[in-house]
CSV table of N, CA, C and O in Angstrom, one decimal:
chain,number,residue,atom,x,y,z
A,75,MET,N,117.1,-69.8,127.1
A,75,MET,CA,115.7,-69.8,127.0
A,75,MET,C,115.2,-68.4,127.0
A,75,MET,O,115.8,-67.5,127.6
A,76,LYS,N,114.1,-68.1,126.4
A,76,LYS,CA,113.5,-66.8,126.3
A,76,LYS,C,112.4,-66.7,127.3
A,76,LYS,O,111.5,-67.5,127.3
A,77,ILE,N,112.5,-65.7,128.2
A,77,ILE,CA,111.4,-65.4,129.2
A,77,ILE,C,111.1,-63.9,129.1
A,77,ILE,O,111.8,-63.1,128.4
A,78,VAL,N,110.1,-63.5,129.9
A,78,VAL,CA,109.8,-62.1,130.1
A,78,VAL,C,110.0,-61.8,131.5
A,78,VAL,O,109.3,-62.4,132.4
A,79,LEU,N,110.9,-61.0,131.9
A,79,LEU,CA,111.3,-60.6,133.2
A,79,LEU,C,110.9,-59.2,133.5
A,79,LEU,O,111.4,-58.3,132.9
A,80,ASN,N,109.9,-59.0,134.4
A,80,ASN,CA,109.4,-57.7,134.8
A,80,ASN,C,109.0,-56.9,133.5
A,80,ASN,O,109.3,-55.7,133.4
A,81,GLY,N,108.4,-57.6,132.6
A,81,GLY,CA,107.8,-56.9,131.4
A,81,GLY,C,108.8,-56.8,130.3
A,81,GLY,O,108.5,-56.3,129.2
A,82,GLU,N,110.1,-57.2,130.5
A,82,GLU,CA,111.1,-57.1,129.4
A,82,GLU,C,111.5,-58.5,128.9
A,82,GLU,O,111.9,-59.3,129.7
A,83,PRO,N,111.5,-58.6,127.6
A,83,PRO,CA,112.0,-59.9,127.0
A,83,PRO,C,113.5,-60.1,127.4
A,83,PRO,O,114.2,-59.1,127.4
A,84,ARG,N,113.8,-61.3,127.7
A,84,ARG,CA,115.2,-61.6,128.2
A,84,ARG,C,115.6,-63.0,127.8
A,84,ARG,O,114.8,-63.9,127.9
A,85,GLU,N,116.8,-63.2,127.4
A,85,GLU,CA,117.4,-64.5,127.1
A,85,GLU,C,118.2,-64.9,128.3
A,85,GLU,O,119.1,-64.2,128.8
A,86,VAL,N,117.9,-66.1,128.9
A,86,VAL,CA,118.6,-66.5,130.2
A,86,VAL,C,119.1,-67.9,130.0
A,86,VAL,O,118.5,-68.7,129.2
A,87,GLU,N,120.1,-68.3,130.9
A,87,GLU,CA,120.5,-69.7,130.9
A,87,GLU,C,119.9,-70.5,132.1
A,87,GLU,O,119.8,-71.7,132.0
A,88,ALA,N,119.3,-69.8,133.0
A,88,ALA,CA,118.7,-70.4,134.2
A,88,ALA,C,117.6,-71.3,133.9
A,88,ALA,O,116.8,-71.0,133.0
A,89,GLU,N,117.5,-72.4,134.6
A,89,GLU,CA,116.4,-73.4,134.4
A,89,GLU,C,115.4,-73.4,135.6
A,89,GLU,O,114.4,-74.0,135.4
A,90,THR,N,115.8,-72.8,136.7
A,90,THR,CA,114.9,-72.7,137.8
A,90,THR,C,114.7,-71.2,138.2
A,90,THR,O,115.6,-70.4,137.9
A,91,LEU,N,113.7,-70.9,139.0
A,91,LEU,CA,113.5,-69.6,139.4
A,91,LEU,C,114.7,-69.1,140.3
A,91,LEU,O,115.1,-68.0,140.2
A,92,ALA,N,115.1,-70.0,141.2
A,92,ALA,CA,116.3,-69.6,142.1
A,92,ALA,C,117.5,-69.3,141.3
A,92,ALA,O,118.2,-68.3,141.5
A,93,ALA,N,117.8,-70.1,140.2
A,93,ALA,CA,118.9,-69.9,139.4
A,93,ALA,C,118.8,-68.6,138.6
A,93,ALA,O,119.8,-67.8,138.4
A,94,LEU,N,117.6,-68.2,138.2
A,94,LEU,CA,117.3,-67.0,137.5
A,94,LEU,C,117.6,-65.8,138.4
A,94,LEU,O,118.3,-64.8,138.0
A,95,LEU,N,117.2,-65.8,139.6
A,95,LEU,CA,117.5,-64.7,140.6
A,95,LEU,C,119.0,-64.6,140.7
A,95,LEU,O,119.5,-63.4,140.7
A,96,ALA,N,119.7,-65.7,140.9
A,96,ALA,CA,121.2,-65.6,141.0
A,96,ALA,C,121.8,-65.1,139.7
A,96,ALA,O,122.7,-64.2,139.8
A,97,GLU,N,121.4,-65.5,138.6
A,97,GLU,CA,121.9,-65.1,137.3
A,97,GLU,C,121.7,-63.6,137.1
A,97,GLU,O,122.6,-62.9,136.5
A,98,CYS,N,120.6,-63.1,137.5
A,98,CYS,CA,120.3,-61.7,137.3
A,98,CYS,C,120.8,-60.8,138.5
A,98,CYS,O,120.6,-59.6,138.5
A,99,GLY,N,121.4,-61.4,139.5
A,99,GLY,CA,122.0,-60.6,140.6
A,99,GLY,C,120.9,-60.1,141.5
A,99,GLY,O,121.1,-59.1,142.2
A,100,MET,N,119.8,-60.8,141.6
A,100,MET,CA,118.7,-60.3,142.5
A,100,MET,C,118.8,-61.1,143.8
A,100,MET,O,118.5,-62.3,143.8
A,101,SER,N,119.2,-60.5,144.8
A,101,SER,CA,119.3,-61.2,146.1
A,101,SER,C,118.5,-60.4,147.2
A,101,SER,O,117.9,-59.4,146.9
A,102,GLY,N,118.5,-60.9,148.3
A,102,GLY,CA,117.8,-60.3,149.4
A,102,GLY,C,116.3,-60.7,149.4
A,102,GLY,O,115.9,-61.7,148.8
A,103,ARG,N,115.5,-59.9,150.1
A,103,ARG,CA,114.1,-60.3,150.2
A,103,ARG,C,113.3,-59.7,148.9
A,103,ARG,O,113.2,-58.5,148.7
A,104,VAL,N,112.8,-60.7,148.2
A,104,VAL,CA,112.0,-60.3,147.0
A,104,VAL,C,110.8,-61.3,147.0
A,104,VAL,O,110.8,-62.3,147.5
A,105,ALA,N,109.8,-60.8,146.3
A,105,ALA,CA,108.6,-61.6,146.0
A,105,ALA,C,108.6,-62.0,144.5
A,105,ALA,O,109.1,-61.2,143.7
A,106,THR,N,108.2,-63.3,144.3
A,106,THR,CA,108.3,-63.8,142.9
A,106,THR,C,107.0,-64.4,142.4
A,106,THR,O,106.3,-65.0,143.2
A,107,ALA,N,106.7,-64.2,141.1
A,107,ALA,CA,105.6,-64.8,140.5
A,107,ALA,C,105.9,-65.3,139.1
A,107,ALA,O,106.7,-64.6,138.5
A,108,VAL,N,105.4,-66.4,138.8
A,108,VAL,CA,105.6,-66.9,137.4
A,108,VAL,C,104.3,-67.1,136.8
A,108,VAL,O,103.4,-67.8,137.4
A,109,ASN,N,104.1,-66.5,135.6
A,109,ASN,CA,102.8,-66.6,134.9
A,109,ASN,C,101.6,-66.2,135.9
A,109,ASN,O,100.6,-66.9,135.9
A,110,GLU,N,101.8,-65.1,136.6
A,110,GLU,CA,100.9,-64.6,137.5
A,110,GLU,C,100.5,-65.4,138.7
A,110,GLU,O,99.5,-65.1,139.4
A,111,SER,N,101.3,-66.5,139.0
A,111,SER,CA,101.1,-67.3,140.2
A,111,SER,C,102.3,-67.1,141.2
A,111,SER,O,103.5,-67.2,140.8
A,112,PHE,N,102.0,-66.7,142.4
A,112,PHE,CA,103.0,-66.4,143.4
A,112,PHE,C,103.8,-67.7,143.7
A,112,PHE,O,103.3,-68.8,143.7
A,113,VAL,N,105.2,-67.5,143.8
A,113,VAL,CA,106.1,-68.7,144.1
A,113,VAL,C,106.8,-68.3,145.4
A,113,VAL,O,107.7,-67.4,145.4
A,114,PRO,N,106.5,-69.0,146.5
A,114,PRO,CA,107.2,-68.7,147.7
A,114,PRO,C,108.7,-69.0,147.6
A,114,PRO,O,109.1,-69.9,146.9
A,115,SER,N,109.5,-68.3,148.5
A,115,SER,CA,111.0,-68.5,148.4
A,115,SER,C,111.4,-70.0,148.6
A,115,SER,O,112.3,-70.5,148.0
A,116,SER,N,110.6,-70.7,149.4
A,116,SER,CA,111.0,-72.1,149.7
A,116,SER,C,110.8,-73.0,148.5
A,116,SER,O,111.4,-74.1,148.5
A,117,LEU,N,110.1,-72.6,147.5
A,117,LEU,CA,109.8,-73.4,146.3
A,117,LEU,C,110.6,-73.0,145.1
A,117,LEU,O,110.5,-73.6,144.0
A,118,ARG,N,111.4,-71.9,145.2
A,118,ARG,CA,112.1,-71.4,144.0
A,118,ARG,C,113.1,-72.3,143.4
A,118,ARG,O,113.3,-72.4,142.2
A,119,GLY,N,113.8,-73.1,144.3
A,119,GLY,CA,114.8,-74.0,143.8
A,119,GLY,C,114.3,-75.1,142.9
A,119,GLY,O,114.9,-75.6,142.0
A,120,GLY,N,113.1,-75.5,143.2
A,120,GLY,CA,112.4,-76.6,142.4
A,120,GLY,C,111.5,-76.1,141.3
A,120,GLY,O,110.9,-76.9,140.6
A,121,HIS,N,111.3,-74.8,141.2
A,121,HIS,CA,110.3,-74.3,140.3
A,121,HIS,C,111.0,-74.1,138.9
A,121,HIS,O,111.8,-73.2,138.7
A,122,ARG,N,110.8,-75.0,138.0
A,122,ARG,CA,111.4,-75.0,136.7
A,122,ARG,C,110.8,-74.0,135.8
A,122,ARG,O,109.6,-73.8,135.8
A,123,LEU,N,111.6,-73.3,135.1
A,123,LEU,CA,111.2,-72.3,134.1
A,123,LEU,C,111.0,-72.9,132.7
A,123,LEU,O,111.7,-73.8,132.4
A,124,ASN,N,110.1,-72.4,132.0
A,124,ASN,CA,109.8,-72.8,130.6
A,124,ASN,C,110.0,-71.6,129.6
A,124,ASN,O,109.7,-70.5,130.0
A,125,ASP,N,110.3,-71.9,128.4
A,125,ASP,CA,110.4,-70.9,127.4
A,125,ASP,C,109.1,-70.1,127.3
A,125,ASP,O,108.0,-70.7,127.3
A,126,GLY,N,109.2,-68.8,127.4
A,126,GLY,CA,108.0,-68.0,127.3
A,126,GLY,C,107.4,-67.6,128.6
A,126,GLY,O,106.4,-66.8,128.6
A,127,ASP,N,107.9,-68.1,129.7
A,127,ASP,CA,107.3,-67.8,131.0
A,127,ASP,C,107.4,-66.3,131.3
A,127,ASP,O,108.4,-65.6,130.9
A,128,ARG,N,106.4,-65.8,132.0
A,128,ARG,CA,106.4,-64.4,132.5
A,128,ARG,C,106.8,-64.4,133.9
A,128,ARG,O,106.0,-64.9,134.8
A,129,VAL,N,107.9,-63.8,134.3
A,129,VAL,CA,108.4,-63.8,135.7
A,129,VAL,C,108.4,-62.3,136.2
A,129,VAL,O,108.8,-61.4,135.5
A,130,GLU,N,107.8,-62.2,137.4
A,130,GLU,CA,107.8,-60.9,138.0
A,130,GLU,C,108.6,-61.0,139.3
A,130,GLU,O,108.4,-61.9,140.1
A,131,VAL,N,109.5,-60.1,139.6
A,131,VAL,CA,110.3,-60.0,140.8
A,131,VAL,C,110.1,-58.6,141.4
A,131,VAL,O,110.4,-57.6,140.7
A,132,LEU,N,109.6,-58.6,142.6
A,132,LEU,CA,109.4,-57.3,143.3
A,132,LEU,C,110.1,-57.3,144.6
A,132,LEU,O,110.2,-58.3,145.4
A,133,ALA,N,110.8,-56.1,144.9
A,133,ALA,CA,111.5,-55.9,146.1
A,133,ALA,C,110.8,-54.9,146.9
A,133,ALA,O,110.3,-53.9,146.4
A,134,PRO,N,110.8,-55.0,148.2
A,134,PRO,CA,110.2,-54.0,149.1
A,134,PRO,C,111.0,-52.7,149.0
A,134,PRO,O,112.2,-52.7,148.8
A,135,MET,N,110.3,-51.6,149.1
A,135,MET,CA,111.0,-50.3,149.1
A,135,MET,C,110.8,-49.6,150.4
A,135,MET,O,109.7,-49.6,151.0
A,136,GLN,N,111.8,-48.9,150.8
A,136,GLN,CA,111.7,-48.0,152.0
A,136,GLN,C,111.1,-46.7,151.6
A,136,GLN,O,111.3,-46.2,150.5
A,137,GLY,N,110.3,-46.2,152.4
A,137,GLY,CA,109.7,-44.9,152.1
A,137,GLY,C,109.2,-44.2,153.4
A,137,GLY,O,109.3,-44.8,154.5
A,138,GLY,N,108.7,-43.0,153.2
A,138,GLY,CA,108.2,-42.4,154.4
A,138,GLY,C,107.9,-41.0,154.2
A,138,GLY,O,107.7,-40.1,153.6
């Protein structure tokens, strides 16, 4: 399926948000949104992706 991940068009096999994170090697603490709606980590396994979805994945950064 074709999605937009962090602003970049991408072809993926994943059908859920959790599977997408695993497919893309994104682990650890991240925040996720699909089509500009926040998706909490507890709901990622059941959140089905659709062709054309816009997915944003943000990771906290250390700074100082």
